Each structure stands twice: as structure tokens, then as C-alpha cells.
């Protein structure tokens, strides 16, 4: 993970929308401050002493609040301007104090939350707070001699009235400035943590993408290796048939023609498999390491037996007239079934498993269902599903994987076939003999998956 050190991280500036919001907020506060000034003049409540002229009052009111328009674009500069004008306005006894104090609070908070250089912003904020208390002390020292003699005639508390007024002012300022500092610091920490989480999430996504890329390479090489074995097998058969044809060519033309037909068929199959292998290696995508190499459609029964041994009630059904499948297709059907059964055993928590192989007019289909848990959403980047999808895609087939409406999980893969010849009776499995159209093995075994 490459997360910027906390002390070195700088918060990015505000977005265009945030700047637009600051503009309207600053104008709104300035307008409300002018309303507050009007009310203060109307009531004659001049808390800081005799006020300056009307135009000067307007000047101080606007100057202390309007800089909030730029509070997130230039937070530290805004704080310095507001703090200086705030002190100057009070020194001139400007009557508007409510929104001026709020503007100082907002500027102090924003400098902590949005300061690009947080260390510098912290120093400036602490300096402004210290300056405010220094100004408060100067104000008390200057005003103490101008307090009317009857100002505290009704005071009844145990604390001297002048001291009580000073302590009250200090506490109010301490709470106001302290909260502004605290909330600004909290907002900056939250923004930094959000940045770190986004960075970690991006690193995680990148790592997962790299893992999938490595997986696709391994899976494609594995598929290509299997297809290579198929092509090598057919080429070897072609060599044997060619040798037999050469021996009987003169004395038995019929056998020679049979051998040549076998060579022709093997050559076509080898070319098709070679084209498929090259397509697998050229096509970009994502795949994952799958089950070990080997296996064909005739060994699907072994997978069902393994599920029974694990405690599942497993059934196998074969539908349609079995045909001779290309070796690569037969391997792909087996591998998809193996992955589906393995997922059921490992993740589904099922106790029923149903495997069906259908020989259709121009395609072969394998359908694996269970009654286990279904998450409700397919994990499209799941490595097992990626491996199955890669194998099906290599043969231009279709794959469906997801939860069933009645509960459980279903994996169904269809592989298109070229013209294929039905198996001879001697080549069929025993359980296909009596009813080749629809056959199912009886359910054997009970219990739950481990």
C-alpha cells in the first residue's frame, strides 16, 4: 500500500461546486451582518462604546464577513484577514458583533479543516487564538477605568463583579475559539482518513486486477497445453494412418481409402483445435487457475461419486443420444462440471446435488444445480467463475451461473458442436442402453456437506 505519510499529506483544494457554495454563503453572511448592524443601530445597543460614523460601520461589517467567500480557496489568508479586521473593528467600537464573531469562528475552523499545509495552518490558528486573548486583555485593561460606578449596583454574587465579567468573557472566548480549533482539526483528520481509505481501495483494486491478469495467463496456458495435447494426438494418428495407407496402397485400395478418410478427418480436427488454441492465446480476458489438467465427459460420474462420498445426495442424468465429442470440448465439459461440483462442496452448504448432461441437436450442455446457499448476486470476478467462463468462451459457448429462483445455485454451460456421429452401442455407458433419451441414476447417499 502506498499511502502518503500523515504529516506530509496536503488536502486538495475545494471543487468548483464547493467554491460556488462558499460564494453564496459569504454573501448571505454579509447580508445578515448588515441586517444585524441595522438592528443594533436601531436599538442603540452599542456594547463597545460610542460607534464610528455610519459609512465606517458598514465598512467594518462588510470587511469582516465578506472574506468568507474565499474561505476554502485561501483558508489561512482568509483567517488572517478576518482576525485583523475583527480586532480593528472592535478597536473602533463597530456595533455589529454577532456575525463578526461567527465569521471569525468559521474562518478559524476552515483554516484547520482546509489548510493545504496543515502544520503551517496549525501555527497560524494558535497564533490567532493567542492574539485574540491578548487583545481581550488589552481591551479589559483599557475599559476598566471607564466602567460607570453604578454598572454593578445590583450585583449580589460572591465574586467581585469586574472579575466576574472578565472571567465570563475569557470563558466564552475560550469555548468559542477552542471549539473552532477542535472542529477544524477533526475535519482535517477525517479528510485525511478518507484519502487513505481511497488510496488503499485503489491499491486493492489494482492488486486484484494484477492477480486476475496473472490468473488469465496461467489458465490460458493450461488450456493451450491441453489443446496442444489434442492436436499432437491427432497428428500422431495421421502419421499412423499414413503409414498404414502406404503399406496397403497397392494390394488393398479399400483399406487405403479408409486410412485416407481417417487422415482427412484427423487433419480437420487438428486444424480446428489448433485454431481454437491460437484463439485462446490471442484473446485478452481474465481467468483463474482451475482444477488440474485431465478428465473428459465420461469421467463426470467420478465427480458425482466424490460428492456422494462427501455426504451429499447426488444424482447424474444423461439426456439425448451421446455423440463423439472433440477431445477439447470433452475436457472443457468435464472441467466446468468439476469446478461447479467443487464450489458446491466448498461454499454452498448444500445436501442435494444434481448433474445433468444433455446431448442436443448441435450442442452439448452440462447443468449442475444444488440446494445450498445463494448469495443473490453473482460475483463476476470470482476466480472459479472466471475460469469456467474462459473455458466456455474458448469454444464459443454460453455460461449461466447464479442463484435459482427456488433456492440453491445453478451452473449451466452449452458448447456448440460440429456435425458429430452418435456413439456405437458398444461405446455407450451401461446406464444409457435402456433409455438413451432420458436417463437418470438413482439417488444414493444422504447427509450434509462437510
Coordinates of C-alpha atoms in Angstrom, one line a residue:
X1 CA 0.0 0.0 0.0
X2 CA 1.3 3.4 -0.9
X3 CA -0.3 5.8 1.5
X4 CA 1.2 9.3 2.0
X5 CA 2.6 9.9 5.4
X6 CA 0.2 11.8 7.6
X7 CA 2.5 14.7 8.2
X8 CA 3.2 15.1 4.5
X9 CA -0.4 14.9 3.2
X10 CA -1.9 18.0 1.8
X11 CA -5.6 18.3 1.4
X12 CA -6.7 19.1 -2.1
X13 CA -8.4 22.4 -2.8
X14 CA -12.2 22.8 -3.0
X15 CA -14.1 21.7 -6.0
X16 CA -15.9 24.2 -8.3
X17 CA -19.2 23.4 -6.6
X18 CA -17.7 24.0 -3.1
X19 CA -16.3 27.3 -4.3
X20 CA -19.7 28.3 -5.6
X21 CA -21.2 27.3 -2.3
X22 CA -18.7 29.5 -0.4
X23 CA -19.6 32.4 -2.6
X24 CA -23.3 32.2 -1.7
X25 CA -22.6 31.5 1.9
X26 CA -20.2 34.5 2.2
X27 CA -22.7 36.8 0.5
X28 CA -25.5 35.5 2.8
X29 CA -23.5 36.1 5.9
X30 CA -22.5 39.5 4.8
X31 CA -26.2 40.3 4.2
X32 CA -27.2 39.0 7.6
X33 CA -24.4 41.0 9.2
X34 CA -25.8 44.2 7.6
X35 CA -29.2 43.4 8.9
X36 CA -27.7 42.8 12.4
X37 CA -25.9 46.2 12.1
X38 CA -29.2 47.9 11.3
X39 CA -30.9 46.3 14.3
X40 CA -28.0 47.2 16.6
X41 CA -28.2 50.8 15.5
X42 CA -32.0 50.8 15.8
X43 CA -31.8 49.6 19.4
X44 CA -28.9 51.8 20.4
X45 CA -27.1 48.8 22.0
X46 CA -23.6 49.9 21.4
X47 CA -21.8 47.4 23.7
X48 CA -18.3 48.5 22.7
X49 CA -18.8 52.2 23.3
X50 CA -19.7 55.1 21.0
X51 CA -19.7 53.9 17.4
X52 CA -17.9 55.5 14.5
X53 CA -19.7 57.1 11.5
X54 CA -22.3 55.1 9.6
X55 CA -20.1 54.5 6.5
X56 CA -17.3 53.3 8.7
X57 CA -19.7 50.9 10.4
X58 CA -20.7 49.5 7.0
X59 CA -17.1 49.2 6.0
X60 CA -16.1 47.1 9.1
X61 CA -19.2 44.9 8.9
X62 CA -18.6 44.1 5.2
X63 CA -14.8 43.7 5.5
X64 CA -15.0 41.2 8.4
X65 CA -17.6 38.9 6.8
X66 CA -17.2 39.1 3.0
X67 CA -13.8 37.3 3.1
X68 CA -15.7 34.1 3.8
X69 CA -16.4 34.0 0.1
X70 CA -12.8 32.7 -0.3
X71 CA -12.6 30.7 2.9
X72 CA -11.8 27.3 1.3
X73 CA -9.8 28.6 -1.6
X74 CA -7.4 30.5 0.6
X75 CA -8.2 29.4 4.2
X76 CA -5.1 30.7 6.0
X77 CA -5.2 34.1 4.3
X78 CA -8.9 34.4 5.0
X79 CA -8.3 33.7 8.7
X80 CA -5.6 36.4 8.9
X81 CA -7.8 39.0 7.1
X82 CA -10.8 38.2 9.3
X83 CA -8.8 38.2 12.5
X84 CA -7.1 41.6 11.8
X85 CA -10.3 43.3 10.7
X86 CA -12.2 41.8 13.6
X87 CA -9.7 43.4 16.1
X88 CA -9.7 46.7 14.2
X89 CA -13.5 46.8 14.1
X90 CA -13.7 46.2 17.9
X91 CA -11.0 48.8 18.5
X92 CA -13.1 51.3 16.5
X93 CA -16.3 50.2 18.5
X94 CA -18.1 48.9 15.5
X95 CA -21.6 47.9 16.8
X96 CA -22.0 44.7 14.8
X97 CA -20.6 41.9 16.9
X98 CA -22.8 38.8 16.4
X99 CA -22.0 37.8 12.8
X100 CA -18.5 39.2 13.0
X101 CA -17.7 36.7 15.8
X102 CA -19.3 34.0 13.7
X103 CA -17.1 34.9 10.8
X104 CA -14.1 34.6 13.0
X105 CA -15.2 31.2 14.2
X106 CA -15.9 30.0 10.6
X107 CA -12.5 31.3 9.4
X108 CA -10.7 29.6 12.2
X109 CA -12.5 26.3 11.6
X110 CA -11.8 26.4 7.8
X111 CA -8.1 27.1 8.2
X112 CA -7.8 23.9 10.3
X113 CA -10.0 21.8 8.0
X114 CA -8.8 23.0 4.6
X115 CA -5.3 24.4 5.1
X116 CA -3.1 22.9 2.4
X117 CA -0.1 22.9 4.8
X118 CA -1.6 21.6 8.0
X119 CA 1.4 22.4 10.1
X120 CA 1.5 26.0 9.0
X121 CA -2.2 26.3 9.4
X122 CA -2.0 25.0 13.0
X123 CA 0.7 27.6 13.8
X124 CA -1.4 30.4 12.3
X125 CA -4.5 29.3 14.2
X126 CA -2.7 29.1 17.5
X127 CA -1.2 32.5 16.8
X128 CA -4.6 34.0 16.1
X129 CA -6.1 32.5 19.3
X130 CA -3.2 33.9 21.3
X131 CA -3.6 37.2 19.7
X132 CA -7.4 37.2 20.4
X133 CA -6.7 36.6 24.1
X134 CA -4.0 39.3 24.1
X135 CA -6.5 41.7 22.6
X136 CA -9.1 40.7 25.2
X137 CA -6.6 41.5 27.9
X138 CA -5.8 44.9 26.4
X139 CA -9.5 45.7 26.0
X140 CA -10.1 44.9 29.6
X141 CA -7.1 46.9 30.8
X142 CA -8.3 50.0 28.7
X143 CA -12.0 49.7 29.6
X144 CA -11.7 49.0 33.3
X145 CA -11.2 52.7 34.1
X146 CA -14.3 53.6 32.0
X147 CA -16.8 51.4 33.8
X148 CA -19.6 53.5 35.3
X149 CA -19.8 53.5 39.1
X150 CA -23.3 52.2 39.1
X151 CA -22.7 49.5 36.5
X152 CA -22.8 46.7 39.1
X153 CA -25.2 48.1 41.7
X154 CA -27.4 45.1 41.5
X155 CA -24.6 42.5 41.8
X156 CA -25.2 40.0 44.6
X157 CA -22.7 37.2 43.9
X158 CA -19.6 36.3 46.0
X159 CA -17.2 37.1 43.1
X160 CA -16.2 40.8 42.6
X161 CA -18.3 42.0 39.6
X162 CA -15.4 43.2 37.5
X163 CA -13.6 39.9 37.9
X164 CA -16.8 38.0 37.2
X165 CA -17.3 39.9 33.9
X166 CA -13.7 39.3 32.9
X167 CA -13.8 35.6 33.7
X168 CA -17.1 35.3 31.7
X169 CA -15.5 36.9 28.7
X170 CA -12.5 34.7 28.9
X171 CA -14.6 31.5 29.2
X172 CA -16.9 32.5 26.3
X173 CA -13.9 33.2 24.1
X174 CA -12.1 30.1 25.2
X175 CA -15.1 27.9 24.3
X176 CA -15.7 29.6 21.0
X177 CA -12.1 29.6 19.8
X178 CA -11.4 26.2 21.3
X179 CA -14.4 24.6 19.5
X180 CA -13.4 26.2 16.2
X181 CA -9.9 24.8 16.6
X182 CA -11.1 21.4 17.6
X183 CA -13.7 21.0 14.9
X184 CA -11.2 22.2 12.2
X185 CA -8.7 19.6 13.4
X186 CA -11.3 16.9 13.4
X187 CA -12.5 17.7 9.9
X188 CA -8.9 17.6 8.6
X189 CA -8.2 14.2 10.2
X190 CA -11.5 12.9 8.7
X191 CA -10.5 14.1 5.2
X192 CA -7.0 12.5 5.6
X193 CA -8.5 9.2 6.6
X194 CA -10.9 9.3 3.7
X195 CA -7.9 9.9 1.4
X196 CA -6.1 6.9 2.9
X197 CA -9.1 4.7 2.5
X198 CA -9.5 5.7 -1.1
X199 CA -5.8 5.1 -1.8
X200 CA -5.9 1.7 -0.1
X201 CA -9.1 0.8 -2.1
X202 CA -7.4 1.8 -5.3
X203 CA -4.3 -0.3 -4.4
X204 CA -6.5 -3.2 -3.6
X205 CA -8.4 -2.9 -6.9
X206 CA -5.1 -2.7 -8.7
X207 CA -3.7 -5.8 -6.9
X208 CA -6.9 -7.7 -7.7
X209 CA -6.6 -6.7 -11.4
X210 CA -3.0 -7.9 -11.5
X211 CA -4.0 -11.1 -9.8
X212 CA -6.7 -11.7 -12.5
X213 CA -4.2 -10.9 -15.2
X214 CA -1.7 -13.4 -13.8
X215 CA -4.6 -15.9 -13.5
X216 CA -5.7 -15.5 -17.1
X217 CA -2.2 -16.2 -18.3
X218 CA -2.0 -19.3 -16.2
X219 CA -5.4 -20.5 -17.3
X220 CA -4.9 -19.8 -21.0
X221 CA -1.5 -21.5 -21.0
X222 CA -3.2 -24.5 -19.2
X223 CA -6.0 -24.6 -21.8
X224 CA -3.5 -24.2 -24.7
X225 CA -1.4 -27.1 -23.2
X226 CA -4.4 -29.3 -23.2
X227 CA -5.4 -28.3 -26.8
X228 CA -1.7 -28.9 -27.8
X229 CA -2.0 -32.5 -26.5
X230 CA -5.2 -33.0 -28.5
X231 CA -3.5 -31.6 -31.7
X232 CA -0.4 -33.8 -31.1
X233 CA -2.7 -36.8 -30.7
X234 CA -4.4 -36.2 -34.0
X235 CA -1.1 -35.6 -35.8
X236 CA 0.2 -38.8 -34.4
X237 CA -2.9 -40.6 -35.6
X238 CA -2.4 -39.1 -39.0
X239 CA 1.1 -40.4 -39.1
X240 CA 0.0 -43.9 -38.2
X241 CA -2.8 -43.9 -40.7
X242 CA -0.5 -42.6 -43.4
X243 CA 2.0 -45.4 -42.7
X244 CA -0.8 -48.0 -42.9
X245 CA -2.1 -46.5 -46.2
X246 CA 1.4 -46.7 -47.7
X247 CA 1.7 -50.4 -46.8
X248 CA -1.7 -51.4 -48.3
X249 CA -2.0 -48.9 -51.1
X250 CA -1.1 -51.3 -53.9
X251 CA -2.7 -54.5 -52.7
X252 CA -5.8 -53.3 -50.9
X253 CA -7.1 -49.9 -52.2
X254 CA -10.3 -50.1 -50.0
X255 CA -8.2 -50.1 -46.8
X256 CA -6.1 -47.3 -48.3
X257 CA -9.2 -45.2 -48.9
X258 CA -10.3 -45.8 -45.3
X259 CA -7.0 -44.7 -44.0
X260 CA -7.0 -41.6 -46.2
X261 CA -10.5 -40.8 -44.9
X262 CA -9.2 -41.1 -41.3
X263 CA -6.3 -38.9 -42.1
X264 CA -8.6 -36.3 -43.6
X265 CA -10.9 -36.3 -40.6
X266 CA -7.9 -36.1 -38.2
X267 CA -6.4 -33.2 -40.2
X268 CA -9.6 -31.3 -40.0
X269 CA -9.9 -31.9 -36.3
X270 CA -6.3 -30.9 -35.7
X271 CA -6.7 -27.7 -37.6
X272 CA -9.9 -26.8 -35.7
X273 CA -8.2 -27.5 -32.3
X274 CA -5.1 -25.5 -33.4
X275 CA -7.3 -22.6 -34.4
X276 CA -9.0 -22.8 -31.1
X277 CA -5.7 -22.9 -29.2
X278 CA -4.4 -19.8 -31.0
X279 CA -7.7 -18.0 -30.3
X280 CA -7.3 -18.7 -26.6
X281 CA -3.7 -17.4 -26.5
X282 CA -4.6 -14.3 -28.5
X283 CA -7.9 -13.2 -26.8
X284 CA -7.4 -10.9 -23.8
X285 CA -9.5 -11.5 -20.8
X286 CA -9.5 -12.8 -17.2
X287 CA -9.2 -16.3 -16.0
X288 CA -8.0 -18.1 -13.0
X289 CA -6.2 -21.3 -12.3
X290 CA -8.7 -24.1 -12.4
X291 CA -8.7 -27.8 -11.5
X292 CA -5.7 -30.0 -12.5
X293 CA -5.4 -31.0 -16.1
X294 CA -7.0 -34.1 -17.5
X295 CA -10.5 -35.6 -17.5
X296 CA -13.3 -35.8 -20.0
X297 CA -17.1 -36.1 -20.1
X298 CA -17.0 -39.8 -19.4
X299 CA -15.5 -39.2 -16.0
X300 CA -18.2 -36.9 -14.8
X301 CA -19.6 -39.9 -12.9
X302 CA -16.5 -39.8 -10.7
X303 CA -17.2 -36.2 -9.7
X304 CA -20.7 -37.3 -8.6
X305 CA -19.3 -40.2 -6.6
X306 CA -16.9 -37.8 -4.9
X307 CA -19.9 -35.6 -3.9
X308 CA -21.7 -38.6 -2.5
X309 CA -18.6 -39.6 -0.5
X310 CA -18.7 -36.1 1.0
X311 CA -22.2 -36.7 2.2
X312 CA -24.4 -35.2 -0.5
X313 CA -27.4 -36.8 -2.1
X314 CA -26.0 -36.6 -5.7
X315 CA -27.6 -37.7 -8.9
X316 CA -26.3 -37.8 -12.5
X317 CA -28.6 -37.7 -15.6
X318 CA -27.7 -38.1 -19.2
X319 CA -30.2 -36.9 -21.8
X320 CA -30.2 -37.4 -25.6
X321 CA -28.2 -39.7 -27.7
X322 CA -24.5 -39.4 -26.8
X323 CA -22.2 -38.4 -29.6
X324 CA -18.4 -38.5 -30.0
X325 CA -17.2 -35.1 -28.7
X326 CA -14.0 -33.4 -29.7
X327 CA -11.4 -34.0 -27.0
X328 CA -11.1 -30.4 -26.1
X329 CA -14.8 -30.0 -25.8
X330 CA -15.0 -33.2 -23.7
X331 CA -12.3 -31.8 -21.4
X332 CA -14.0 -28.5 -21.1
X333 CA -17.3 -30.1 -20.2
X334 CA -15.5 -32.1 -17.5
X335 CA -13.6 -29.1 -16.2
X336 CA -16.7 -26.9 -15.9
X337 CA -18.6 -29.7 -14.1
X338 CA -15.6 -30.3 -11.8
X339 CA -15.4 -26.6 -10.9
X340 CA -19.2 -26.4 -10.2
X341 CA -19.2 -29.5 -8.0
X342 CA -16.1 -28.3 -6.2
X343 CA -17.8 -24.9 -5.5
X344 CA -20.9 -26.8 -4.1
X345 CA -18.7 -28.9 -1.8
X346 CA -16.7 -25.9 -0.5
X347 CA -19.1 -23.0 -0.4
X348 CA -22.7 -23.9 -0.9
X349 CA -23.5 -25.8 2.3
X350 CA -25.8 -28.0 0.2
X351 CA -27.1 -31.5 0.8
X352 CA -28.5 -32.1 -2.7
X353 CA -26.6 -32.1 -6.0
X354 CA -28.0 -32.7 -9.5
X355 CA -25.7 -33.0 -12.5
X356 CA -27.2 -33.3 -16.0
X357 CA -25.5 -33.8 -19.3
X358 CA -27.7 -33.1 -22.4
X359 CA -26.8 -34.0 -26.0
X360 CA -28.8 -31.6 -28.1
X361 CA -29.0 -31.3 -31.9
X362 CA -26.0 -29.1 -32.4
X363 CA -24.6 -28.6 -28.9
X364 CA -23.8 -30.4 -25.6
X365 CA -25.0 -28.9 -22.3
X366 CA -24.0 -29.6 -18.7
X367 CA -26.3 -28.4 -15.9
X368 CA -25.2 -28.5 -12.3
X369 CA -27.6 -27.5 -9.5
X370 CA -27.7 -27.7 -5.7
X371 CA -29.9 -26.6 -2.9
X372 CA -27.3 -24.7 -0.9
X373 CA -26.9 -21.0 0.0
X374 CA -27.3 -18.5 -2.8
X375 CA -25.8 -15.1 -2.3
X376 CA -28.3 -13.4 -4.5
X377 CA -25.7 -11.8 -6.7
X378 CA -23.1 -13.4 -9.0
X379 CA -19.5 -12.4 -8.2
X380 CA -18.4 -11.6 -11.8
X381 CA -14.8 -11.5 -10.8
X382 CA -14.8 -14.7 -8.8
X383 CA -11.9 -16.8 -9.9
X384 CA -13.8 -20.0 -10.2
X385 CA -16.4 -18.4 -12.4
X386 CA -13.8 -16.7 -14.5
X387 CA -12.0 -20.0 -15.1
X388 CA -15.3 -21.6 -16.2
X389 CA -16.2 -18.6 -18.4
X390 CA -12.8 -18.7 -20.0
X391 CA -13.2 -22.4 -20.9
X392 CA -16.7 -22.0 -22.3
X393 CA -15.6 -18.9 -24.2
X394 CA -12.7 -20.8 -25.8
X395 CA -15.3 -22.9 -27.5
X396 CA -17.7 -20.1 -28.4
X397 CA -20.2 -21.4 -25.8
X398 CA -22.6 -19.9 -23.3
X399 CA -22.3 -20.0 -19.5
X400 CA -25.0 -19.2 -16.9
X401 CA -24.1 -19.1 -13.2
X402 CA -26.2 -17.7 -10.4
X403 CA -28.9 -18.4 -7.8
X404 CA -32.0 -20.3 -8.7
X405 CA -35.5 -18.9 -8.1
X406 CA -36.4 -21.8 -5.8
X407 CA -33.2 -21.6 -3.8
X408 CA -29.7 -23.0 -4.4
X409 CA -27.2 -22.4 -7.1
X410 CA -27.0 -23.3 -10.8
X411 CA -24.2 -23.6 -13.4
X412 CA -25.2 -24.3 -16.9
X413 CA -22.8 -24.4 -19.9
X414 CA -23.5 -25.0 -23.5
X415 CA -20.9 -26.0 -26.1
X416 CA -21.7 -25.8 -29.8
X417 CA -20.8 -28.9 -31.8
X418 CA -19.9 -29.5 -35.4
X419 CA -21.6 -32.5 -37.0
X420 CA -20.9 -35.4 -34.7
X421 CA -21.6 -39.1 -35.1
X422 CA -23.6 -41.0 -32.4
X423 CA -21.6 -43.4 -30.3
X424 CA -21.9 -47.0 -31.2
X425 CA -23.8 -49.2 -28.7
X426 CA -20.6 -50.7 -27.5
X427 CA -19.1 -47.3 -26.7
X428 CA -22.0 -46.1 -24.6
X429 CA -22.1 -46.3 -20.9
X430 CA -24.2 -49.1 -19.5
X431 CA -26.7 -46.7 -17.9
X432 CA -27.5 -45.3 -21.4
X433 CA -28.5 -48.5 -23.0
X434 CA -32.1 -48.9 -22.0
X435 CA -33.3 -45.4 -22.3
X436 CA -31.0 -43.1 -24.2
X437 CA -33.4 -40.2 -24.4
X438 CA -33.8 -39.5 -20.7
X439 CA -31.8 -41.4 -18.1
X440 CA -31.0 -40.6 -14.5
X441 CA -29.1 -42.5 -12.0
X442 CA -30.9 -43.3 -8.7
X443 CA -30.1 -41.1 -5.8
X444 CA -27.6 -42.6 -3.5
X445 CA -26.3 -41.3 -0.2
X446 CA -27.7 -38.9 2.4
X447 CA -26.4 -36.3 4.8
X448 CA -24.9 -32.8 4.6
X449 CA -21.7 -31.5 3.1
X450 CA -18.8 -31.1 5.4

